[in-house]
């Protein structure tokens, strides 16, 4: 009896010992796991939220839209447009615009694209908008429907060859219209764009005269007509951009201005 009791006691002791070891191991493991979990939580809390990172560009876009709407209401939006290019002066213009993070709209001539395809490529790569002017700066009102179509499609094809883009905007030479011209533009799916302010840069061919005249005429939310085919025009444009930017204006492409006009 004594012996059995001793044996039982030893078994119980052994069981107790084993159980204690297992409980200790289990508790230690749980403790470690909870510490690790806590550390992971802390690290995750300190990390920038992935969700936030993903939405960063969306937030930027929303902010930009907000700024555009505010500026439009304040009449502080301008769309600079340049006709008759590209030319050898287009590079300097785009360089200056890129430094200021400004995009404009170019209404190009097919024959100029043939001469300066790299300038057009530079314009496109820098995020500027491209529209059609015509192939050879013909007065559309004096052309047959077939000739108008030719002026458009030749230019369209040249632009596509350079930048794989198909413009949907056109500024007809001299802004001259009749019913035939309108019908042809519609058939080609083109939106006609004219201007609010003619800077008369083509007439002055003088930096300061163009600059001074344009500053007097610009009122806000305007489409401004200039030409990147003249050196003084490009120089005047850069000075205008600097002055108008410091006056609180921001510059957008025609498409952006059209969107703003439609939503206000
Ligand atoms: Ni022109």
PDB file of C-alpha atoms and ligand atoms in Angstrom:
ATOM      1  CA  UNK A   1       0.000   0.000   0.000  1.00  0.00           C
ATOM      2  CA  UNK A   2       2.799   2.301   1.001  1.00  0.00           C
ATOM      3  CA  UNK A   3       4.657   1.358  -2.118  1.00  0.00           C
ATOM      4  CA  UNK A   4       1.634   1.999  -4.379  1.00  0.00           C
ATOM      5  CA  UNK A   5       1.054   5.292  -2.725  1.00  0.00           C
ATOM      6  CA  UNK A   6       4.668   6.230  -3.321  1.00  0.00           C
ATOM      7  CA  UNK A   7       4.330   5.134  -6.959  1.00  0.00           C
ATOM      8  CA  UNK A   8       1.082   7.049  -7.398  1.00  0.00           C
ATOM      9  CA  UNK A   9       2.678  10.058  -5.757  1.00  0.00           C
ATOM     10  CA  UNK A  10       5.619   9.845  -8.161  1.00  0.00           C
ATOM     11  CA  UNK A  11       3.280   9.511 -11.147  1.00  0.00           C
ATOM     12  CA  UNK A  12       1.236  12.487  -9.947  1.00  0.00           C
ATOM     13  CA  UNK A  13       4.437  14.454  -9.391  1.00  0.00           C
ATOM     14  CA  UNK A  14       5.680  13.497 -12.833  1.00  0.00           C
ATOM     15  CA  UNK A  15       2.357  14.455 -14.409  1.00  0.00           C
ATOM     16  CA  UNK A  16       2.382  17.736 -12.515  1.00  0.00           C
ATOM     17  CA  UNK A  17       5.930  18.382 -13.653  1.00  0.00           C
ATOM     18  CA  UNK A  18       5.152  17.637 -17.311  1.00  0.00           C
ATOM     19  CA  UNK A  19       1.958  19.740 -17.180  1.00  0.00           C
ATOM     20  CA  UNK A  20       3.878  22.634 -15.650  1.00  0.00           C
ATOM     21  CA  UNK A  21       6.477  22.424 -18.425  1.00  0.00           C
ATOM     22  CA  UNK A  22       3.771  22.410 -21.113  1.00  0.00           C
ATOM     23  CA  UNK A  23       1.885  25.288 -19.493  1.00  0.00           C
ATOM     24  CA  UNK A  24       5.132  27.278 -19.215  1.00  0.00           C
ATOM     25  CA  UNK A  25       5.990  26.612 -22.859  1.00  0.00           C
ATOM     26  CA  UNK A  26       2.471  27.556 -23.945  1.00  0.00           C
ATOM     27  CA  UNK A  27       2.383  30.748 -21.877  1.00  0.00           C
ATOM     28  CA  UNK A  28       5.869  31.814 -23.008  1.00  0.00           C
ATOM     29  CA  UNK A  29       4.929  31.188 -26.629  1.00  0.00           C
ATOM     30  CA  UNK A  30       1.681  33.147 -26.299  1.00  0.00           C
ATOM     31  CA  UNK A  31       3.541  35.937 -24.601  1.00  0.00           C
ATOM     32  CA  UNK A  32       6.108  36.101 -27.400  1.00  0.00           C
ATOM     33  CA  UNK A  33       3.414  35.977 -30.027  1.00  0.00           C
ATOM     34  CA  UNK A  34       1.523  38.826 -28.389  1.00  0.00           C
ATOM     35  CA  UNK A  35       4.726  40.886 -28.134  1.00  0.00           C
ATOM     36  CA  UNK A  36       5.479  40.263 -31.814  1.00  0.00           C
ATOM     37  CA  UNK A  37       1.879  41.141 -32.742  1.00  0.00           C
ATOM     38  CA  UNK A  38       2.127  44.361 -30.753  1.00  0.00           C
ATOM     39  CA  UNK A  39       5.406  45.248 -32.480  1.00  0.00           C
ATOM     40  CA  UNK A  40       3.929  44.551 -35.922  1.00  0.00           C
ATOM     41  CA  UNK A  41       0.932  46.751 -35.068  1.00  0.00           C
ATOM     42  CA  UNK A  42       3.243  49.550 -33.999  1.00  0.00           C
ATOM     43  CA  UNK A  43       5.298  49.271 -37.183  1.00  0.00           C
ATOM     44  CA  UNK A  44       2.146  49.233 -39.323  1.00  0.00           C
ATOM     45  CA  UNK A  45       0.792  52.276 -37.542  1.00  0.00           C
ATOM     46  CA  UNK A  46       3.973  54.189 -38.248  1.00  0.00           C
ATOM     47  CA  UNK A  47       4.040  53.203 -41.909  1.00  0.00           C
ATOM     48  CA  UNK A  48       2.316  55.513 -44.424  1.00  0.00           C
ATOM     49  CA  UNK A  49      -1.060  54.055 -45.270  1.00  0.00           C
ATOM     50  CA  UNK A  50      -0.977  52.207 -48.576  1.00  0.00           C
ATOM     51  CA  UNK A  51      -4.540  53.273 -49.229  1.00  0.00           C
ATOM     52  CA  UNK A  52      -3.459  56.895 -48.878  1.00  0.00           C
ATOM     53  CA  UNK A  53      -0.529  56.403 -51.255  1.00  0.00           C
ATOM     54  CA  UNK A  54      -2.827  54.872 -53.849  1.00  0.00           C
ATOM     55  CA  UNK A  55      -5.191  57.831 -53.610  1.00  0.00           C
ATOM     56  CA  UNK A  56      -2.472  60.472 -53.760  1.00  0.00           C
ATOM     57  CA  UNK A  57      -2.839  61.152 -57.486  1.00  0.00           C
ATOM     58  CA  UNK A  58      -6.630  61.191 -57.127  1.00  0.00           C
ATOM     59  CA  UNK A  59      -6.287  63.760 -54.328  1.00  0.00           C
ATOM     60  CA  UNK A  60      -3.903  65.839 -56.459  1.00  0.00           C
ATOM     61  CA  UNK A  61      -6.386  65.703 -59.327  1.00  0.00           C
ATOM     62  CA  UNK A  62      -9.234  66.747 -56.986  1.00  0.00           C
ATOM     63  CA  UNK A  63      -7.123  69.604 -55.631  1.00  0.00           C
ATOM     64  CA  UNK A  64      -6.249  70.725 -59.140  1.00  0.00           C
ATOM     65  CA  UNK A  65      -9.930  70.655 -60.169  1.00  0.00           C
ATOM     66  CA  UNK A  66     -10.788  72.714 -57.088  1.00  0.00           C
ATOM     67  CA  UNK A  67      -8.109  75.276 -57.938  1.00  0.00           C
ATOM     68  CA  UNK A  68      -9.312  75.414 -61.555  1.00  0.00           C
ATOM     69  CA  UNK A  69     -12.909  76.030 -60.458  1.00  0.00           C
ATOM     70  CA  UNK A  70     -11.852  78.754 -58.019  1.00  0.00           C
ATOM     71  CA  UNK A  71      -9.627  80.416 -60.605  1.00  0.00           C
ATOM     72  CA  UNK A  72     -12.384  80.233 -63.203  1.00  0.00           C
ATOM     73  CA  UNK A  73     -14.795  81.948 -60.825  1.00  0.00           C
ATOM     74  CA  UNK A  74     -12.155  84.612 -60.170  1.00  0.00           C
ATOM     75  CA  UNK A  75     -11.656  84.954 -63.957  1.00  0.00           C
ATOM     76  CA  UNK A  76      -8.019  83.988 -63.601  1.00  0.00           C
ATOM     77  CA  UNK A  77      -7.764  81.259 -66.244  1.00  0.00           C
ATOM     78  CA  UNK A  78      -6.109  81.741 -69.626  1.00  0.00           C
ATOM     79  CA  UNK A  79      -5.657  79.447 -72.609  1.00  0.00           C
ATOM     80  CA  UNK A  80      -2.649  80.419 -74.671  1.00  0.00           C
ATOM     81  CA  UNK A  81      -2.822  79.258 -78.281  1.00  0.00           C
ATOM     82  CA  UNK A  82      -0.167  79.356 -80.980  1.00  0.00           C
ATOM     83  CA  UNK A  83      -0.929  79.157 -84.704  1.00  0.00           C
ATOM     84  CA  UNK A  84       1.105  78.573 -87.871  1.00  0.00           C
ATOM     85  CA  UNK A  85       3.835  76.445 -86.270  1.00  0.00           C
ATOM     86  CA  UNK A  86       5.768  74.459 -85.532  1.00  0.00           C
ATOM     87  CA  UNK A  87       8.831  76.529 -86.380  1.00  0.00           C
ATOM     88  CA  UNK A  88      12.450  76.829 -85.313  1.00  0.00           C
ATOM     89  CA  UNK A  89      11.237  79.114 -82.480  1.00  0.00           C
ATOM     90  CA  UNK A  90       8.841  76.527 -81.062  1.00  0.00           C
ATOM     91  CA  UNK A  91      11.641  74.783 -79.119  1.00  0.00           C
ATOM     92  CA  UNK A  92      12.491  77.908 -77.096  1.00  0.00           C
ATOM     93  CA  UNK A  93       8.834  78.498 -76.370  1.00  0.00           C
ATOM     94  CA  UNK A  94       8.248  74.945 -75.114  1.00  0.00           C
ATOM     95  CA  UNK A  95      11.481  75.009 -73.088  1.00  0.00           C
ATOM     96  CA  UNK A  96      10.299  78.170 -71.338  1.00  0.00           C
ATOM     97  CA  UNK A  97       6.802  76.761 -70.795  1.00  0.00           C
ATOM     98  CA  UNK A  98       8.175  73.474 -69.430  1.00  0.00           C
ATOM     99  CA  UNK A  99      10.291  75.368 -66.893  1.00  0.00           C
ATOM    100  CA  UNK A 100       7.090  77.043 -65.697  1.00  0.00           C
ATOM    101  CA  UNK A 101       5.046  73.813 -65.872  1.00  0.00           C
ATOM    102  CA  UNK A 102       2.595  75.365 -68.349  1.00  0.00           C
ATOM    103  CA  UNK A 103       0.720  73.631 -71.164  1.00  0.00           C
ATOM    104  CA  UNK A 104      -0.750  75.454 -74.147  1.00  0.00           C
ATOM    105  CA  UNK A 105      -2.497  74.587 -77.407  1.00  0.00           C
ATOM    106  CA  UNK A 106      -0.805  74.587 -80.808  1.00  0.00           C
ATOM    107  CA  UNK A 107      -2.840  74.839 -84.012  1.00  0.00           C
ATOM    108  CA  UNK A 108      -0.342  73.515 -86.493  1.00  0.00           C
ATOM    109  CA  UNK A 109       0.087  73.796 -90.248  1.00  0.00           C
ATOM    110  CA  UNK A 110       0.651  70.533 -92.091  1.00  0.00           C
ATOM    111  CA  UNK A 111       3.460  72.033 -94.144  1.00  0.00           C
ATOM    112  CA  UNK A 112       5.212  73.242 -90.958  1.00  0.00           C
ATOM    113  CA  UNK A 113       4.877  69.788 -89.386  1.00  0.00           C
ATOM    114  CA  UNK A 114       6.668  68.384 -92.445  1.00  0.00           C
ATOM    115  CA  UNK A 115       9.512  70.849 -91.874  1.00  0.00           C
ATOM    116  CA  UNK A 116       9.739  70.578 -88.065  1.00  0.00           C
ATOM    117  CA  UNK A 117       8.375  67.185 -87.002  1.00  0.00           C
ATOM    118  CA  UNK A 118      10.675  67.101 -83.937  1.00  0.00           C
ATOM    119  CA  UNK A 119       9.263  70.400 -82.710  1.00  0.00           C
ATOM    120  CA  UNK A 120       5.765  68.940 -82.851  1.00  0.00           C
ATOM    121  CA  UNK A 121       6.976  65.811 -81.085  1.00  0.00           C
ATOM    122  CA  UNK A 122       8.513  67.994 -78.358  1.00  0.00           C
ATOM    123  CA  UNK A 123       5.215  69.872 -78.000  1.00  0.00           C
ATOM    124  CA  UNK A 124       3.252  66.635 -77.647  1.00  0.00           C
ATOM    125  CA  UNK A 125       5.759  65.012 -75.265  1.00  0.00           C
ATOM    126  CA  UNK A 126       5.606  68.122 -73.054  1.00  0.00           C
ATOM    127  CA  UNK A 127       1.861  67.637 -72.592  1.00  0.00           C
ATOM    128  CA  UNK A 128       0.642  70.416 -74.856  1.00  0.00           C
ATOM    129  CA  UNK A 129      -2.580  70.109 -76.819  1.00  0.00           C
ATOM    130  CA  UNK A 130      -2.475  69.918 -80.607  1.00  0.00           C
ATOM    131  CA  UNK A 131      -5.129  71.176 -82.978  1.00  0.00           C
ATOM    132  CA  UNK A 132      -5.283  71.518 -86.749  1.00  0.00           C
ATOM    133  CA  UNK A 133      -4.853  74.880 -88.468  1.00  0.00           C
ATOM    134  CA  UNK A 134      -4.759  73.638 -92.095  1.00  0.00           C
ATOM    135  CA  UNK A 135      -2.137  72.229 -94.440  1.00  0.00           C
ATOM    136  CA  UNK A 136      -1.104  75.375 -96.304  1.00  0.00           C
ATOM    137  CA  UNK A 137      -2.941  78.254 -94.582  1.00  0.00           C
ATOM    138  CA  UNK A 138      -5.574  78.538 -97.296  1.00  0.00           C
ATOM    139  CA  UNK A 139      -8.689  80.650 -96.944  1.00  0.00           C
ATOM    140  CA  UNK A 140     -11.261  77.871 -96.466  1.00  0.00           C
ATOM    141  CA  UNK A 141     -14.145  80.008 -97.744  1.00  0.00           C
ATOM    142  CA  UNK A 142     -12.496  80.050-101.175  1.00  0.00           C
ATOM    143  CA  UNK A 143     -12.065  76.264-101.322  1.00  0.00           C
ATOM    144  CA  UNK A 144     -14.327  73.472-102.545  1.00  0.00           C
ATOM    145  CA  UNK A 145     -15.520  70.906 -99.969  1.00  0.00           C
ATOM    146  CA  UNK A 146     -13.006  68.436-101.413  1.00  0.00           C
ATOM    147  CA  UNK A 147     -10.142  70.929-101.023  1.00  0.00           C
ATOM    148  CA  UNK A 148     -11.172  71.732 -97.437  1.00  0.00           C
ATOM    149  CA  UNK A 149     -11.225  68.029 -96.626  1.00  0.00           C
ATOM    150  CA  UNK A 150      -7.761  67.659 -98.169  1.00  0.00           C
ATOM    151  CA  UNK A 151      -6.338  70.518 -96.057  1.00  0.00           C
ATOM    152  CA  UNK A 152      -7.698  68.816 -92.943  1.00  0.00           C
ATOM    153  CA  UNK A 153      -6.885  65.156 -93.604  1.00  0.00           C
ATOM    154  CA  UNK A 154      -3.344  65.839 -94.826  1.00  0.00           C
ATOM    155  CA  UNK A 155      -2.597  67.738 -91.607  1.00  0.00           C
ATOM    156  CA  UNK A 156      -4.376  65.152 -89.469  1.00  0.00           C
ATOM    157  CA  UNK A 157      -2.280  62.361 -91.010  1.00  0.00           C
ATOM    158  CA  UNK A 158       0.977  64.269 -90.488  1.00  0.00           C
ATOM    159  CA  UNK A 159       0.146  64.886 -86.823  1.00  0.00           C
ATOM    160  CA  UNK A 160      -0.710  61.213 -86.399  1.00  0.00           C
ATOM    161  CA  UNK A 161       2.584  60.155 -87.990  1.00  0.00           C
ATOM    162  CA  UNK A 162       4.533  62.271 -85.497  1.00  0.00           C
ATOM    163  CA  UNK A 163       2.614  61.698 -82.279  1.00  0.00           C
ATOM    164  CA  UNK A 164       0.048  58.938 -82.861  1.00  0.00           C
ATOM    165  CA  UNK A 165      -2.674  61.375 -81.837  1.00  0.00           C
ATOM    166  CA  UNK A 166      -5.793  62.496 -83.688  1.00  0.00           C
ATOM    167  CA  UNK A 167      -6.758  66.089 -82.913  1.00  0.00           C
ATOM    168  CA  UNK A 168     -10.413  67.010 -82.532  1.00  0.00           C
ATOM    169  CA  UNK A 169      -9.883  70.771 -82.508  1.00  0.00           C
ATOM    170  CA  UNK A 170      -9.380  73.076 -85.463  1.00  0.00           C
ATOM    171  CA  UNK A 171      -8.786  76.776 -85.919  1.00  0.00           C
ATOM    172  CA  UNK A 172      -9.538  77.607 -89.514  1.00  0.00           C
ATOM    173  CA  UNK A 173      -7.099  80.056 -91.158  1.00  0.00           C
ATOM    174  CA  UNK A 174      -8.132  83.695 -90.617  1.00  0.00           C
ATOM    175  CA  UNK A 175     -11.094  82.372 -88.619  1.00  0.00           C
ATOM    176  CA  UNK A 176     -13.102  82.628 -91.804  1.00  0.00           C
ATOM    177  CA  UNK A 177     -16.320  80.611 -92.061  1.00  0.00           C
ATOM    178  CA  UNK A 178     -19.244  79.869 -94.276  1.00  0.00           C
ATOM    179  CA  UNK A 179     -21.807  77.075 -94.430  1.00  0.00           C
ATOM    180  CA  UNK A 180     -19.575  74.763 -96.501  1.00  0.00           C
ATOM    181  CA  UNK A 181     -16.685  75.183 -94.067  1.00  0.00           C
ATOM    182  CA  UNK A 182     -18.954  74.408 -91.085  1.00  0.00           C
ATOM    183  CA  UNK A 183     -20.340  71.309 -92.808  1.00  0.00           C
ATOM    184  CA  UNK A 184     -16.879  70.005 -93.632  1.00  0.00           C
ATOM    185  CA  UNK A 185     -15.641  70.531 -90.060  1.00  0.00           C
ATOM    186  CA  UNK A 186     -18.670  68.703 -88.736  1.00  0.00           C
ATOM    187  CA  UNK A 187     -18.145  65.835 -91.183  1.00  0.00           C
ATOM    188  CA  UNK A 188     -14.554  65.521 -89.910  1.00  0.00           C
ATOM    189  CA  UNK A 189     -15.748  65.557 -86.285  1.00  0.00           C
ATOM    190  CA  UNK A 190     -13.797  68.738 -85.519  1.00  0.00           C
ATOM    191  CA  UNK A 191     -14.646  71.428 -83.003  1.00  0.00           C
ATOM    192  CA  UNK A 192     -13.876  74.919 -84.232  1.00  0.00           C
ATOM    193  CA  UNK A 193     -11.929  77.165 -81.895  1.00  0.00           C
ATOM    194  CA  UNK A 194     -11.552  80.896 -82.453  1.00  0.00           C
ATOM    195  CA  UNK A 195     -10.136  83.358 -79.890  1.00  0.00           C
ATOM    196  CA  UNK A 196     -11.117  86.079 -77.435  1.00  0.00           C
ATOM    197  CA  UNK A 197      -7.925  88.132 -77.587  1.00  0.00           C
ATOM    198  CA  UNK A 198      -5.892  88.643 -80.743  1.00  0.00           C
ATOM    199  CA  UNK A 199      -2.526  89.888 -79.477  1.00  0.00           C
ATOM    200  CA  UNK A 200      -1.767  91.226 -83.012  1.00  0.00           C
ATOM    201  CA  UNK A 201       1.691  89.690 -82.652  1.00  0.00           C
ATOM    202  CA  UNK A 202       1.596  88.845 -86.384  1.00  0.00           C
ATOM    203  CA  UNK A 203       1.131  92.546 -87.170  1.00  0.00           C
ATOM    204  CA  UNK A 204       3.534  94.075 -84.623  1.00  0.00           C
ATOM    205  CA  UNK A 205       6.331  91.507 -85.005  1.00  0.00           C
ATOM    206  CA  UNK A 206       7.737  93.278 -81.981  1.00  0.00           C
ATOM    207  CA  UNK A 207       8.162  91.857 -78.469  1.00  0.00           C
ATOM    208  CA  UNK A 208       7.313  94.924 -76.350  1.00  0.00           C
ATOM    209  CA  UNK A 209       4.456  96.136 -78.563  1.00  0.00           C
ATOM    210  CA  UNK A 210       2.844  92.696 -78.511  1.00  0.00           C
ATOM    211  CA  UNK A 211       3.384  92.330 -74.751  1.00  0.00           C
ATOM    212  CA  UNK A 212       1.946  95.773 -73.910  1.00  0.00           C
ATOM    213  CA  UNK A 213      -1.040  95.420 -76.237  1.00  0.00           C
ATOM    214  CA  UNK A 214      -1.878  91.904 -75.000  1.00  0.00           C
ATOM    215  CA  UNK A 215      -1.685  92.901 -71.324  1.00  0.00           C
ATOM    216  CA  UNK A 216      -4.232  95.664 -71.973  1.00  0.00           C
ATOM    217  CA  UNK A 217      -6.634  93.309 -73.770  1.00  0.00           C
ATOM    218  CA  UNK A 218      -6.549  90.224 -71.523  1.00  0.00           C
ATOM    219  CA  UNK A 219      -9.465  90.161 -69.083  1.00  0.00           C
ATOM    220  CA  UNK A 220      -9.509  86.579 -67.808  1.00  0.00           C
ATOM    221  CA  UNK A 221     -10.937  83.176 -68.870  1.00  0.00           C
ATOM    222  CA  UNK A 222      -9.830  84.141 -72.389  1.00  0.00           C
ATOM    223  CA  UNK A 223      -8.475  82.225 -75.346  1.00  0.00           C
ATOM    224  CA  UNK A 224      -5.399  84.146 -76.473  1.00  0.00           C
ATOM    225  CA  UNK A 225      -4.178  84.053 -80.065  1.00  0.00           C
ATOM    226  CA  UNK A 226      -0.433  84.145 -80.767  1.00  0.00           C
ATOM    227  CA  UNK A 227       1.944  82.629 -83.335  1.00  0.00           C
ATOM    228  CA  UNK A 228       5.017  80.502 -82.644  1.00  0.00           C
ATOM    229  CA  UNK A 229       6.240  81.240 -86.167  1.00  0.00           C
ATOM    230  CA  UNK A 230       7.759  84.595 -85.119  1.00  0.00           C
ATOM    231  CA  UNK A 231      10.658  85.093 -82.700  1.00  0.00           C
ATOM    232  CA  UNK A 232       9.259  88.322 -81.125  1.00  0.00           C
ATOM    233  CA  UNK A 233       5.935  86.525 -80.538  1.00  0.00           C
ATOM    234  CA  UNK A 234       7.653  83.731 -78.622  1.00  0.00           C
ATOM    235  CA  UNK A 235       9.633  86.266 -76.554  1.00  0.00           C
ATOM    236  CA  UNK A 236       6.490  88.296 -75.856  1.00  0.00           C
ATOM    237  CA  UNK A 237       4.626  85.118 -74.880  1.00  0.00           C
ATOM    238  CA  UNK A 238       7.261  84.182 -72.281  1.00  0.00           C
ATOM    239  CA  UNK A 239       7.178  87.690 -70.749  1.00  0.00           C
ATOM    240  CA  UNK A 240       3.375  87.604 -70.746  1.00  0.00           C
ATOM    241  CA  UNK A 241       3.334  84.240 -68.996  1.00  0.00           C
ATOM    242  CA  UNK A 242       5.633  85.562 -66.254  1.00  0.00           C
ATOM    243  CA  UNK A 243       3.684  88.780 -65.731  1.00  0.00           C
ATOM    244  CA  UNK A 244       0.257  87.122 -65.828  1.00  0.00           C
ATOM    245  CA  UNK A 245       1.387  84.289 -63.522  1.00  0.00           C
ATOM    246  CA  UNK A 246       2.507  86.842 -60.946  1.00  0.00           C
ATOM    247  CA  UNK A 247      -0.913  88.504 -61.354  1.00  0.00           C
ATOM    248  CA  UNK A 248      -2.477  85.198 -60.253  1.00  0.00           C
ATOM    249  CA  UNK A 249      -3.495  83.764 -63.635  1.00  0.00           C
ATOM    250  CA  UNK A 250      -3.080  80.099 -64.441  1.00  0.00           C
ATOM    251  CA  UNK A 251      -2.713  78.654 -67.931  1.00  0.00           C
ATOM    252  CA  UNK A 252      -4.614  75.705 -69.337  1.00  0.00           C
ATOM    253  CA  UNK A 253      -5.179  73.976 -72.675  1.00  0.00           C
ATOM    254  CA  UNK A 254      -8.253  74.680 -74.784  1.00  0.00           C
ATOM    255  CA  UNK A 255      -9.890  71.392 -73.753  1.00  0.00           C
ATOM    256  CA  UNK A 256      -9.575  72.270 -70.067  1.00  0.00           C
ATOM    257  CA  UNK A 257     -10.993  75.762 -70.654  1.00  0.00           C
ATOM    258  CA  UNK A 258     -13.897  74.314 -72.678  1.00  0.00           C
ATOM    259  CA  UNK A 259     -14.684  71.881 -69.844  1.00  0.00           C
ATOM    260  CA  UNK A 260     -14.689  74.750 -67.341  1.00  0.00           C
ATOM    261  CA  UNK A 261     -16.961  76.821 -69.600  1.00  0.00           C
ATOM    262  CA  UNK A 262     -19.380  73.911 -69.861  1.00  0.00           C
ATOM    263  CA  UNK A 263     -19.543  73.260 -66.117  1.00  0.00           C
ATOM    264  CA  UNK A 264     -20.005  76.898 -65.038  1.00  0.00           C
TER     265      UNK A 264
HETATM  266 NI1  LIG B   1      -2.744  81.286 -89.158  1.00  0.00          NI
END
